[in-house]
Coordinates of C-alpha atoms in Angstrom, one line a residue:
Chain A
X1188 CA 50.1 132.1 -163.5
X1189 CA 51.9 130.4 -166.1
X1190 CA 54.1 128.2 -163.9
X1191 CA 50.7 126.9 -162.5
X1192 CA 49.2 125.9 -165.4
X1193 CA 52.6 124.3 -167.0
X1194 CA 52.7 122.3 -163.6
X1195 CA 49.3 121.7 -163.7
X1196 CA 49.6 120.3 -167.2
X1197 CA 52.5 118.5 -166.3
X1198 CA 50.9 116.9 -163.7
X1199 CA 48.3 115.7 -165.8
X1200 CA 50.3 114.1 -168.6
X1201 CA 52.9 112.3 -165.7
X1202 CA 49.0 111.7 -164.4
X1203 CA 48.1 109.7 -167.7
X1204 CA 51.4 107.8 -168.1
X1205 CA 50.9 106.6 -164.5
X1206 CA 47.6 105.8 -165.2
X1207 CA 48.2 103.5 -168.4
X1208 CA 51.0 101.9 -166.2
X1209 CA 48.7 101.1 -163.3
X1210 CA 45.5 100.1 -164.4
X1211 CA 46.1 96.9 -165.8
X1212 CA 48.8 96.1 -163.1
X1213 CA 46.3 96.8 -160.5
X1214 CA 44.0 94.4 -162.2
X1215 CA 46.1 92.1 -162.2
X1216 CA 46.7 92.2 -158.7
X1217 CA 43.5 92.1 -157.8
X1218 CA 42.9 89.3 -159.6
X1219 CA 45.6 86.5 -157.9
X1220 CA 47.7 88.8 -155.6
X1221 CA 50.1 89.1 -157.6
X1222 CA 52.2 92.9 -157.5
X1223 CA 54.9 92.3 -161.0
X1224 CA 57.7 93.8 -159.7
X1225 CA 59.0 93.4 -163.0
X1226 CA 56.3 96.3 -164.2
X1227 CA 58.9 99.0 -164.4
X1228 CA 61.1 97.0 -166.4
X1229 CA 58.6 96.0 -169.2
X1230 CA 58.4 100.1 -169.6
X1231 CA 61.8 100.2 -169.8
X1232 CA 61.9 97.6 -172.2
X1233 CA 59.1 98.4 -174.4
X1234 CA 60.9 102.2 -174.1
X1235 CA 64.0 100.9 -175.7
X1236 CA 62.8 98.5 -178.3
X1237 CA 60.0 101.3 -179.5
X1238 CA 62.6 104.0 -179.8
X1239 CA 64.9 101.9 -181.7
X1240 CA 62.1 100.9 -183.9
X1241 CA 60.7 104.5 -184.6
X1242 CA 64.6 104.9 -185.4
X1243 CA 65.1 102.1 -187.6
X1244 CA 61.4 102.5 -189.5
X1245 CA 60.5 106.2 -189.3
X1246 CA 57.2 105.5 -188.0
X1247 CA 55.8 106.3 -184.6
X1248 CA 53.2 103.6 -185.1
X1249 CA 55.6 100.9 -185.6
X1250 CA 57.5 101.6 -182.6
X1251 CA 54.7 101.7 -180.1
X1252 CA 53.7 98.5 -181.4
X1253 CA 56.8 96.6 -181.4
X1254 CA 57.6 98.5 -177.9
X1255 CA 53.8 97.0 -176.6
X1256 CA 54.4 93.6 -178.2
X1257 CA 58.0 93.2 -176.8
X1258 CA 56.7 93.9 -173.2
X1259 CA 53.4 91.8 -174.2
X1260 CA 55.9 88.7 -175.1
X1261 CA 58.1 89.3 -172.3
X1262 CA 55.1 89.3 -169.5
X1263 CA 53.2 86.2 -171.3
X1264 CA 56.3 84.4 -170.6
X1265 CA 56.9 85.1 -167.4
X1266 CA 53.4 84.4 -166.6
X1267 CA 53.4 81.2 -168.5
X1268 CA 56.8 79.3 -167.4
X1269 CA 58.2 81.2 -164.1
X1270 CA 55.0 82.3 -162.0
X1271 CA 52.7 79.5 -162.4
X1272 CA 55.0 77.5 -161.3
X1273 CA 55.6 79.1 -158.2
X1274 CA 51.7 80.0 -158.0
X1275 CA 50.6 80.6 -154.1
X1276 CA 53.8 81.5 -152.7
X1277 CA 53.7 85.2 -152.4
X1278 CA 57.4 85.5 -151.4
X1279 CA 58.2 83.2 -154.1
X1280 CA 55.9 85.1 -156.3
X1281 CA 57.6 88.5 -155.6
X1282 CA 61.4 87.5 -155.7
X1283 CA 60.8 86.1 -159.2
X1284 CA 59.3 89.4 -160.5
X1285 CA 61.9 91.3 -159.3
X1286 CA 64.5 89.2 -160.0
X1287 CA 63.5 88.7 -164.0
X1288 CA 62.5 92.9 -163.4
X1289 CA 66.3 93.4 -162.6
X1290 CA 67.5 90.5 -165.4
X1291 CA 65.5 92.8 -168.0
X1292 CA 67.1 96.1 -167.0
X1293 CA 70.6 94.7 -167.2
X1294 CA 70.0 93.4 -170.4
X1295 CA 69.0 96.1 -171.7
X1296 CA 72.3 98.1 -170.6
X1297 CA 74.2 95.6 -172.5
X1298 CA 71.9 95.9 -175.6
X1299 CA 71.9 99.7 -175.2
X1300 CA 74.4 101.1 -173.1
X1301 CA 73.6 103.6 -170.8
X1302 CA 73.6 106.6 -172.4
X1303 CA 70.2 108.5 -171.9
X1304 CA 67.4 108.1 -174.8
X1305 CA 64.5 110.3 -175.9
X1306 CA 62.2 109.9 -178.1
X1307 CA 62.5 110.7 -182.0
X1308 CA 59.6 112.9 -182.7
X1309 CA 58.6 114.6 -185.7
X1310 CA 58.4 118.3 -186.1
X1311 CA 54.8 118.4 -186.4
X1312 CA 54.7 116.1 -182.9
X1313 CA 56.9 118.1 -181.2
X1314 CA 55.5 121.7 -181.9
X1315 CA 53.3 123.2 -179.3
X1316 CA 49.0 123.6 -179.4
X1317 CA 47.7 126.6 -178.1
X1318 CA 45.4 125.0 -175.2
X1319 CA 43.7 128.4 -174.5
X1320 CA 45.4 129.2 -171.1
X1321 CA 48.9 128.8 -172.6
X1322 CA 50.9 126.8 -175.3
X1323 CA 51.6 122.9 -174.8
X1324 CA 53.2 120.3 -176.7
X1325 CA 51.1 118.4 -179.2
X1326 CA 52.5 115.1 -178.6
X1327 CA 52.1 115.3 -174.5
X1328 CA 48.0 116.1 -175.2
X1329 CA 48.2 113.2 -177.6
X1330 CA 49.1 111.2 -174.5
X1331 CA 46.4 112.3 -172.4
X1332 CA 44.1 112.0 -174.9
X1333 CA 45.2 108.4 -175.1
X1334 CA 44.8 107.6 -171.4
X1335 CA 41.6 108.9 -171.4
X1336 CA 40.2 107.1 -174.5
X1337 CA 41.7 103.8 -172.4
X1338 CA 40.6 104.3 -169.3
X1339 CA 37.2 104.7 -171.2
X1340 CA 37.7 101.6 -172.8
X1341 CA 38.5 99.6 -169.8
X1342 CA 35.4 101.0 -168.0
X1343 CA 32.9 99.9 -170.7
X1344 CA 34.8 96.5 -170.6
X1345 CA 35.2 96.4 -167.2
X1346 CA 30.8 97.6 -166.9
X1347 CA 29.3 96.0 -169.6
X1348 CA 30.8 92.9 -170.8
X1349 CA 30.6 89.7 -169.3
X1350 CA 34.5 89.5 -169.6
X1351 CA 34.3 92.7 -167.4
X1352 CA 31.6 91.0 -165.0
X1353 CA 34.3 87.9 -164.4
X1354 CA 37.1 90.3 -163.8
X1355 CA 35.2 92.2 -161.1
X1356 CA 33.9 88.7 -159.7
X1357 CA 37.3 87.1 -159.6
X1358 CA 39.2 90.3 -158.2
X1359 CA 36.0 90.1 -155.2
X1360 CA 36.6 86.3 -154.7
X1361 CA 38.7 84.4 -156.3
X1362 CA 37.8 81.1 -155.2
X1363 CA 34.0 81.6 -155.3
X1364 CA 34.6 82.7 -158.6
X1365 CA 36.2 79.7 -159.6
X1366 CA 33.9 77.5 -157.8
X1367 CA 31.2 78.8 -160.5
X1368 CA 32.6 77.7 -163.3
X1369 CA 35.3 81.0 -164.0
X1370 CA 39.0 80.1 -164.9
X1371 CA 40.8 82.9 -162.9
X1372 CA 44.3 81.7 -163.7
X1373 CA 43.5 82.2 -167.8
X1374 CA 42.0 85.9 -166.9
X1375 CA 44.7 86.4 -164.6
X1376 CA 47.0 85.4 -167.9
X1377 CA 45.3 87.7 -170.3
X1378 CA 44.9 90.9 -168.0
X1379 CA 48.4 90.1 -166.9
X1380 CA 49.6 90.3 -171.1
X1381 CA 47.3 93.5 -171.7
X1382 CA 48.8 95.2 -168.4
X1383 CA 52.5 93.9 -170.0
X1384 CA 51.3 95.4 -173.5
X1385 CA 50.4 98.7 -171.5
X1386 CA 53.5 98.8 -170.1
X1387 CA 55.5 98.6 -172.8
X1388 CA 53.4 101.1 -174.9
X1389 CA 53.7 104.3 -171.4
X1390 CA 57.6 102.9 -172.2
X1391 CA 57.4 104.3 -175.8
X1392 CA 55.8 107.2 -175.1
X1393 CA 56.6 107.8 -172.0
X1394 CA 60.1 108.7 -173.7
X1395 CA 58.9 112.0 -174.7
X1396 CA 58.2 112.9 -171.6
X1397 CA 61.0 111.3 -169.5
X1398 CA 64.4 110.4 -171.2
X1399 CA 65.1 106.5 -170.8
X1400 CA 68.2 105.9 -168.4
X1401 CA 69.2 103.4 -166.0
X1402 CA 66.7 103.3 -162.6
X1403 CA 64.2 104.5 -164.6
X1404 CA 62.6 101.2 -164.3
X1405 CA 62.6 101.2 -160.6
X1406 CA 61.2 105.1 -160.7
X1407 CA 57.9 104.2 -162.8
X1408 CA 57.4 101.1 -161.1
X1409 CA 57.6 102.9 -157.5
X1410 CA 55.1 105.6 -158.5
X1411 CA 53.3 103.0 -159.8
X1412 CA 52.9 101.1 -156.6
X1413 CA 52.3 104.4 -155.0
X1414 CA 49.1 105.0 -157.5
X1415 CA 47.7 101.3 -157.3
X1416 CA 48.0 101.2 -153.3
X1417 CA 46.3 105.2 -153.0
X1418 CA 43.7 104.5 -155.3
X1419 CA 43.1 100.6 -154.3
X1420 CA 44.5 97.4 -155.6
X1421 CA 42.4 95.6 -158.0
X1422 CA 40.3 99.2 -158.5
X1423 CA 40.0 100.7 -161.7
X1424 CA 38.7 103.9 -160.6
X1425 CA 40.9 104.0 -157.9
X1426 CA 44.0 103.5 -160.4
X1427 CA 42.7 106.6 -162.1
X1428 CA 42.4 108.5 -158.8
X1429 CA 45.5 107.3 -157.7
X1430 CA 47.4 108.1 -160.9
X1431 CA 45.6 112.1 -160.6
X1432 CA 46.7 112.5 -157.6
X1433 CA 50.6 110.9 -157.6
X1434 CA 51.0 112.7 -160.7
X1435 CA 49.5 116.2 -159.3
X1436 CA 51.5 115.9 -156.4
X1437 CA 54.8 114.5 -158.8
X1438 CA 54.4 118.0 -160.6
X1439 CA 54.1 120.2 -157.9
X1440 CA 56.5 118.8 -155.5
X1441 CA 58.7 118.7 -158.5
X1442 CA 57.9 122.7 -159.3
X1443 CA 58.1 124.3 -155.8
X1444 CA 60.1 122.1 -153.4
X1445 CA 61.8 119.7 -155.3
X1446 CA 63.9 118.8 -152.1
X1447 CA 61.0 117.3 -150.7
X1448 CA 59.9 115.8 -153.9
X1449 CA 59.3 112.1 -152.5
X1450 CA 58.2 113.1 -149.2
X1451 CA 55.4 114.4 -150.4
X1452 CA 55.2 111.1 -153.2
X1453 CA 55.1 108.8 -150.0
X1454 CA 53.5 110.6 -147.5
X1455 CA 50.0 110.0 -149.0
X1456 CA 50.9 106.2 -149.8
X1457 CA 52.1 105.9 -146.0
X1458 CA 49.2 107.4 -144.8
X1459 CA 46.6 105.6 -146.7
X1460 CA 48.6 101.8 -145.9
X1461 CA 48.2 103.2 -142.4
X1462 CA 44.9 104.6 -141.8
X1463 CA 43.2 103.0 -145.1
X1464 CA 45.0 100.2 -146.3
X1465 CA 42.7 99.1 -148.7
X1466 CA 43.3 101.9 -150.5
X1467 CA 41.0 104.8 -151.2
X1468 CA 38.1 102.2 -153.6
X1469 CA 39.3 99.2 -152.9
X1470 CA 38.0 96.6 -150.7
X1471 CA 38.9 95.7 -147.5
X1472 CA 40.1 92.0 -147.9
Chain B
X1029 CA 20.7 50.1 -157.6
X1030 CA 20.4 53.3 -159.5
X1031 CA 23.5 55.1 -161.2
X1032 CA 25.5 57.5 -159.0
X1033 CA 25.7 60.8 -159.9
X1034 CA 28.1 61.9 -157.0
X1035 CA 29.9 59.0 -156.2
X1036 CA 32.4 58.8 -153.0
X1037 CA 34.9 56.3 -152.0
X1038 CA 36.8 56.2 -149.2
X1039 CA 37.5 60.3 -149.1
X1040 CA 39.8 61.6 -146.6
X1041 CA 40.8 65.0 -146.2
X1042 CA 43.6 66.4 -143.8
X1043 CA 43.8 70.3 -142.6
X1044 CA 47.9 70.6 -141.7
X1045 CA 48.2 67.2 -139.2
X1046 CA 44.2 67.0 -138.6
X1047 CA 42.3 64.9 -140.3
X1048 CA 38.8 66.5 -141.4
X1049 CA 37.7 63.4 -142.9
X1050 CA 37.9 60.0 -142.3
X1051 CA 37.4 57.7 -144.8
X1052 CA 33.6 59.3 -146.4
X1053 CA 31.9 56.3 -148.8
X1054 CA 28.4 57.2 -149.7
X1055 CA 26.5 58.5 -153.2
X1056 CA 23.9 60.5 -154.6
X1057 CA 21.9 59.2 -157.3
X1058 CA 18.4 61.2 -159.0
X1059 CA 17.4 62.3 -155.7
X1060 CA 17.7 64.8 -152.5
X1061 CA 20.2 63.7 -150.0
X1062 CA 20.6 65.7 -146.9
X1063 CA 24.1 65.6 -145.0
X1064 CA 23.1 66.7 -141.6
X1065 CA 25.7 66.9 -138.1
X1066 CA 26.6 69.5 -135.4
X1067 CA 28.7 72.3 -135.9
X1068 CA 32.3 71.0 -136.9
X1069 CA 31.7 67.7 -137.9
X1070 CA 33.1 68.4 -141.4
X1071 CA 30.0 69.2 -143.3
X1072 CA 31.5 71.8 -144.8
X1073 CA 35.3 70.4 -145.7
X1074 CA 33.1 67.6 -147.6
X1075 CA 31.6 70.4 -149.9
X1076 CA 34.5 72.2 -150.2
X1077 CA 36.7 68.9 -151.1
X1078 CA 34.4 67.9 -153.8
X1079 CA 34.5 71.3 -155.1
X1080 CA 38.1 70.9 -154.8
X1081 CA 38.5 74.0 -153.1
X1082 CA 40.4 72.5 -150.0
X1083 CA 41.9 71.0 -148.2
X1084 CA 45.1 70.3 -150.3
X1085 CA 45.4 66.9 -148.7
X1086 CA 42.1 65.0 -150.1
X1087 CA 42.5 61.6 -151.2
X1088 CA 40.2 58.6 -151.9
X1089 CA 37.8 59.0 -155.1
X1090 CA 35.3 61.8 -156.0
X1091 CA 33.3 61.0 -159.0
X1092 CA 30.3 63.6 -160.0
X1093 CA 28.8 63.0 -163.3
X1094 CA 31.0 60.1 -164.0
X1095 CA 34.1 62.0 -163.7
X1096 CA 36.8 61.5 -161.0
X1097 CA 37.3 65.1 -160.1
X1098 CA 39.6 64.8 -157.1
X1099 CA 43.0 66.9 -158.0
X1100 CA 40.8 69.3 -161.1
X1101 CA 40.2 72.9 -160.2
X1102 CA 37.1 74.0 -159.1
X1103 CA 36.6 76.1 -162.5
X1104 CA 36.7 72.3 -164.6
X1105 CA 34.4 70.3 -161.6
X1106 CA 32.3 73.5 -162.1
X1107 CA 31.9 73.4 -165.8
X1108 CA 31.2 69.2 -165.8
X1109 CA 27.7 70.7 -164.6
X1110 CA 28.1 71.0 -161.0
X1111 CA 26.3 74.0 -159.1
X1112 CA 27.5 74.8 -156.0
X1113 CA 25.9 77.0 -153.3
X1114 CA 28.9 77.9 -150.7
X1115 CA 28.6 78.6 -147.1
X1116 CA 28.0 82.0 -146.0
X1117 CA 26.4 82.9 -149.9
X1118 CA 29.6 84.5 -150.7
X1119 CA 27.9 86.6 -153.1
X1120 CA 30.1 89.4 -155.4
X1121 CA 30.0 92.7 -153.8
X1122 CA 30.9 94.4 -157.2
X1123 CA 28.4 92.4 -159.2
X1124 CA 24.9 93.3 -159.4
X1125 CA 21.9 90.4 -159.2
X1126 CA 21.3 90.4 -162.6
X1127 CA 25.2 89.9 -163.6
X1128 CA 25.4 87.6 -161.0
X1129 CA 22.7 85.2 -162.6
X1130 CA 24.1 86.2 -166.1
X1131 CA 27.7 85.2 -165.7
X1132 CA 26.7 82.0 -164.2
X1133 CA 23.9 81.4 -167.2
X1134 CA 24.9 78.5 -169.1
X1135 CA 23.4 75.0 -170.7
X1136 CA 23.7 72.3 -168.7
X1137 CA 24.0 68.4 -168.8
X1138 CA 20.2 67.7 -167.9
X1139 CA 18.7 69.8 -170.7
X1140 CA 16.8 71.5 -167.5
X1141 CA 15.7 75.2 -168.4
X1142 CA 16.4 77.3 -165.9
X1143 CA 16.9 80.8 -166.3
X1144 CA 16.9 84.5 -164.9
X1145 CA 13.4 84.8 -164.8
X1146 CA 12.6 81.4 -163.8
X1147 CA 14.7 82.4 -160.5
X1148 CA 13.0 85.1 -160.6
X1149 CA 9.5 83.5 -160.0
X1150 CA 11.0 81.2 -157.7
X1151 CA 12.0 84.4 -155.4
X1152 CA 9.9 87.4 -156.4
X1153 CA 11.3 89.3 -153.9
X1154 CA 14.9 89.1 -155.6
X1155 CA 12.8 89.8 -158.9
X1156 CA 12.6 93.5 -157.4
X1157 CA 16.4 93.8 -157.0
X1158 CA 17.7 93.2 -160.2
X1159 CA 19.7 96.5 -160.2
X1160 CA 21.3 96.0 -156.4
X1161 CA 24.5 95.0 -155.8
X1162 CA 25.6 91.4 -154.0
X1163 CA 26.4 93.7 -150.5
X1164 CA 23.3 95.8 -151.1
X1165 CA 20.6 93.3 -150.8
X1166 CA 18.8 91.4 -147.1
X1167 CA 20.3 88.0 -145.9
X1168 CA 17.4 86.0 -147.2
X1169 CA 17.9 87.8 -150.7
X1170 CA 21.6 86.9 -150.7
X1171 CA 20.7 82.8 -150.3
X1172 CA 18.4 83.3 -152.6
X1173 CA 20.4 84.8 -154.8
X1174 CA 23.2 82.1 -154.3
X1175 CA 20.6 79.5 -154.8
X1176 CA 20.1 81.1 -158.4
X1177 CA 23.2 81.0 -159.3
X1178 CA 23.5 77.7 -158.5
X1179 CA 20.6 77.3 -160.8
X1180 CA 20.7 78.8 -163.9
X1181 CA 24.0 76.8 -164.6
X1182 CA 21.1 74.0 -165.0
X1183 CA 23.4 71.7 -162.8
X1184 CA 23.6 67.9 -163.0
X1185 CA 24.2 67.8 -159.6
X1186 CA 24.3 70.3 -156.7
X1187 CA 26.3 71.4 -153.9
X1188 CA 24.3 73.2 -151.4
X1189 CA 26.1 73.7 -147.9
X1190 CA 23.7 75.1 -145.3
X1191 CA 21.1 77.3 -148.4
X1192 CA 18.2 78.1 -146.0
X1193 CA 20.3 79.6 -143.2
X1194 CA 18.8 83.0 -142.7
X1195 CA 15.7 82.6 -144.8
X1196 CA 12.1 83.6 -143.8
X1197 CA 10.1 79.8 -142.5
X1198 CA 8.0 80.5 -146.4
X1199 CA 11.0 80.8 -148.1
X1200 CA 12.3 77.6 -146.6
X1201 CA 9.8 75.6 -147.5
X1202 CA 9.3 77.3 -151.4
X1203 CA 13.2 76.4 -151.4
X1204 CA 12.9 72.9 -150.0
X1205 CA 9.9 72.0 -152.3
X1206 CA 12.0 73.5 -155.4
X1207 CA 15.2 71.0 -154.4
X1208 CA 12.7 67.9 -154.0
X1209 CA 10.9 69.2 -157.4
X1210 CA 14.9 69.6 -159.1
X1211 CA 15.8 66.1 -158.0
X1212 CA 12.0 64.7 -159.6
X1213 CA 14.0 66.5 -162.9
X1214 CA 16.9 64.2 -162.8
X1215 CA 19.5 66.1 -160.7
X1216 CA 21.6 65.0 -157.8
X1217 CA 20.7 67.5 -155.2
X1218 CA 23.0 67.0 -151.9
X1219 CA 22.0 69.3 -149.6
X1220 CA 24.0 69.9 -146.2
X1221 CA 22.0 71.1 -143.8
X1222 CA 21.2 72.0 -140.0
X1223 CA 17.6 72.6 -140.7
X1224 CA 15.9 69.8 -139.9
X1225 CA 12.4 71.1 -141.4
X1226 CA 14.2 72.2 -144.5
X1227 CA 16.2 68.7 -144.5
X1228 CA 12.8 66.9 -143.9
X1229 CA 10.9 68.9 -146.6
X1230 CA 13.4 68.2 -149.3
X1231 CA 15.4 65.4 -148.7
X1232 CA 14.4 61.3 -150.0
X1233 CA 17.5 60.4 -147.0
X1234 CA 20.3 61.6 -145.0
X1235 CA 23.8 60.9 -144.1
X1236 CA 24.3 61.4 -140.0
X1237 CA 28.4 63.0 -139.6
X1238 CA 30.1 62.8 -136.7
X1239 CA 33.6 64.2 -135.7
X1240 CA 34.1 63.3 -139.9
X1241 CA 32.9 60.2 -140.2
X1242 CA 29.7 58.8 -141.2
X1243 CA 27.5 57.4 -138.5
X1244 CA 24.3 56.7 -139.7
X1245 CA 22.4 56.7 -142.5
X1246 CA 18.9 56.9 -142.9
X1247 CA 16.7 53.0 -144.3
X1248 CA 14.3 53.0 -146.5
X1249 CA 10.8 54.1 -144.8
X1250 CA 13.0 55.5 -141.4
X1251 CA 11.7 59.0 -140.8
X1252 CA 14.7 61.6 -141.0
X1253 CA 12.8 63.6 -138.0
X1254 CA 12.9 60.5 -136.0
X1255 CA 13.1 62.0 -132.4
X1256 CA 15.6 59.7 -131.6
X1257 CA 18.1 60.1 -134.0
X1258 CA 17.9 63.4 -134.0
X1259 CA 19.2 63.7 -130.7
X1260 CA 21.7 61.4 -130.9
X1261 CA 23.3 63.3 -133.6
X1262 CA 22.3 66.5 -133.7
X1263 CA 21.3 66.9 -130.1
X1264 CA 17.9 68.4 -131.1
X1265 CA 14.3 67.7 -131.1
X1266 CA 11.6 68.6 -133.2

């Protein structure tokens, strides 16, 4: 009975790091068709930079910070001098995010080496919480906690504010939108910097859960993909969704038949581009 | 003369090695001008090219407003106070009618005071679905709905491409009457249409298209429902 709920738990905090990876990629998607193949490597990035920070300061704070504003930097650059310029051309458009997604990671093994990192936590962090069923540590239900407080946040935004209201009119239609008066390519620009904020912050903690290594970047950014195509690109609920059930099935696969690990990963993703390729709340285009 | 408000010189517009238009010259001043044609004449690759939405290839002058806008996004000719009612409504399925009439809300450059609820008496029958979503309401309540959004940006001048396709013969006529009355307010209303009652109702003249050009174009005192005209260039009678 244990075994379930550790898996169970498990799959719920993979559930929220997949979730604070994906939502504001999917967004961003949704908003020019755009997939940043670079996604993984901002995690990785922000991972790095927010350890060594947490190492060089002490403070936990510091490092998720400097790990979100690294990636933050990073994607607003991108954006700003490589991708508009090659705005429109999807091939174009995808070869340049993985090519500056690969650049990243092999900078960072110079930088770092490629000896595995985890994160620094403090006793108090580290020590398990009694969740009733069984014990659990304090730091991984500080991440869920965190993914859910977001993915509230980005709901209300997303519902109620007229920033929200463009979003959801430009991810419908772009060109309508912008042929009432909304500037898609400077939403695209700031959703694109939050999602590369986002990223780098799952990087940081994300470390506690998952020691940073080489290929990581690739692993996050394919369950990421798998998450954002299962729940719907441009979908926020289907990002949550998405990230539920890749992380469930991530846990479990993991737990029982860890052979067949990424079958079961890629089965749902292959059946929904089959059979639903909008994705389980998005639209069809 | 009076002063243009959409002025356009020599406009062409290619789609790959086609050309869409050929050569457009006409203007808009304080009034309702209809832009009526068949089916593929290019009605709708004018709007869309002084929107600039498409195609790429447009060349020639575009001014609305007083500002050449050939080669800006559609976001900037949008915000220089042009409203612009799209083919089809294209209407945001994730937005509700009230959001849709609230993002678009703004002041525009004819101190004209349209708003929500002034939309709202227009079409009372959108009034009563506020809370609906763009793919949840009738096809008449979509125009009208794109019709109000067009609106409450309290345009300068306004795009609409085919508006009363779909609408009930009373609506036509409220939305007809409410063009003429916009254009007694000081706004350019160019209104591409196939309905010749609508056209009639609403419009001071009209440019004839054909195969992208510009045939005809209605003289002072020449009725637009002239029986005559109408069938050599729409191929209708009324």
């Amino acid at each position: 009975m244990n075994t379930l709920y550790f898996l169970t738990l498990n799959g719920l905090t993979m559930a929220a790091l997949l979730f604070i990876m994906a939502s504001g990629l999917t967004l961003a998607f949704g908003l020019m068709r755009v997939v940043n193949l670079a996604h993984g490597a901002f995690y990785l990035l922000g991972g790095y930079v927010g350890v060594q920070v947490i190492n060089d300061t002490g403070s936990l704070t510091l490092g998720l910070l400097a790990g979100g504003c690294i990636a933050l930097v990073g994607g607003l650059l991108m954006e700003r001098f490589l991708l508009q310029r090659v705005r429109g051309l999807d091939l174009s458009e995808a070869l340049m995010t993985i090519a500056v997604g690969l650049i990243i990671a092999d900078a960072l093994l110079v930088v770092y080496g490629g000896q595995p990192v985890s994160l620094p936590l403090s006793r108090e962090l580290r020590a398990p919480v009694d969740l009733g069923v069984m014990m659990y540590p304090y730091f991984r239900v500080l991440i869920m906690v965190f993914a859910l407080l977001l993915g509230i946040l980005l709901w209300l935004v997303m519902t109620y504010t007229r920033l929200g209201a463009a979003i959801r009119a430009g991810v419908d239609d772009r060109e309508t939108a912008m042929s009432q008066g909304i500037n898609v390519p400077l939403l695209f620009g700031g959703v694109f910097a939050v999602a590369s904020f986002l990223a780098g912050i799952a990087g940081v903690i994300g470390t506690s859960y998952m020691s940073l290594t080489q290929g990581l970047d690739v692993r996050v950014l394919m369950l990421s993909l798998v998450v954002i195509i299962i729940g719907g690109m441009g979908s926020l609920k289907g990002a949550a969704v998405g990230a539920l059930i890749t992380g469930m099935v991530s846990s479990f696969a993991t737990g029982y038949l860890p052979q067949f690990a990424l079958f079961f990963l890629f089965l749902p993703m292959t059946l929904i581009l089959v059979f639903r390729p909008q994705g389980l709340f998005g639209r069809a285009a | 003369m009076t002063e243009m408000i959409i002025d356009v010189e020599n406009l062409k517009a290619h789609y790959g090695l086609g050309q869409a238009l050929q050569n457009l010259n006409f203007g808009v001043g304080k009034e309702c001008v209809a832009i009526m044609g068949r089916n593929g004449v290019g009605k709708t690759t004018l709007a869309r090219a002084l929107m600039g939405l498409a195609p790429p290839q447009a060349s020639g002058s575009v001014k609305l407003l007083g500002q050449q806008v050939l080669g800006l996004p559609p976001h900037r000719i949008a915000h220089l106070g042009v409203g612009y009612v799209p083919q089809g409504r294209r209407l945001f399925p994730s937005l509700s009618v009230d959001e849709h009439l609230q993002l678009n809300a703004r002041k525009g450059p004819t101190g004209q005071q349209w708003s929500a609820s002034r939309v709202f008496e227009l079409f009372p029958s959108l009034g009563q679905r506020r809370r609906a979503y763009g793919d949840q309401i009738s096809g008449g309540e979509r125009s009208m709905l794109a019709i109000g959004r067009a609106l409450v940006t309290n345009p300068g001048c306004l795009i609409l491409d085919e508006p009363t396709e779909g609408l009930a013969p009373a609506v036509v006529e409220d939305v007809a009457l409410s063009l003429k009355e916009l254009s007694r307010e000081g706004v350019a209303v160019l209104l591409i249409e196939q309905n010749v009652k609508a056209a009639v109702m609403a419009a001071d003249r009209a440019y004839f298209m054909s195969e992208g050009k510009i045939v005809h174009e209605t003289v002072d005192g020449e009725s637009m429902s002239d029986e005559a005209t109408l069938g050599r260039y729409l191929g209708v009678s009324v």
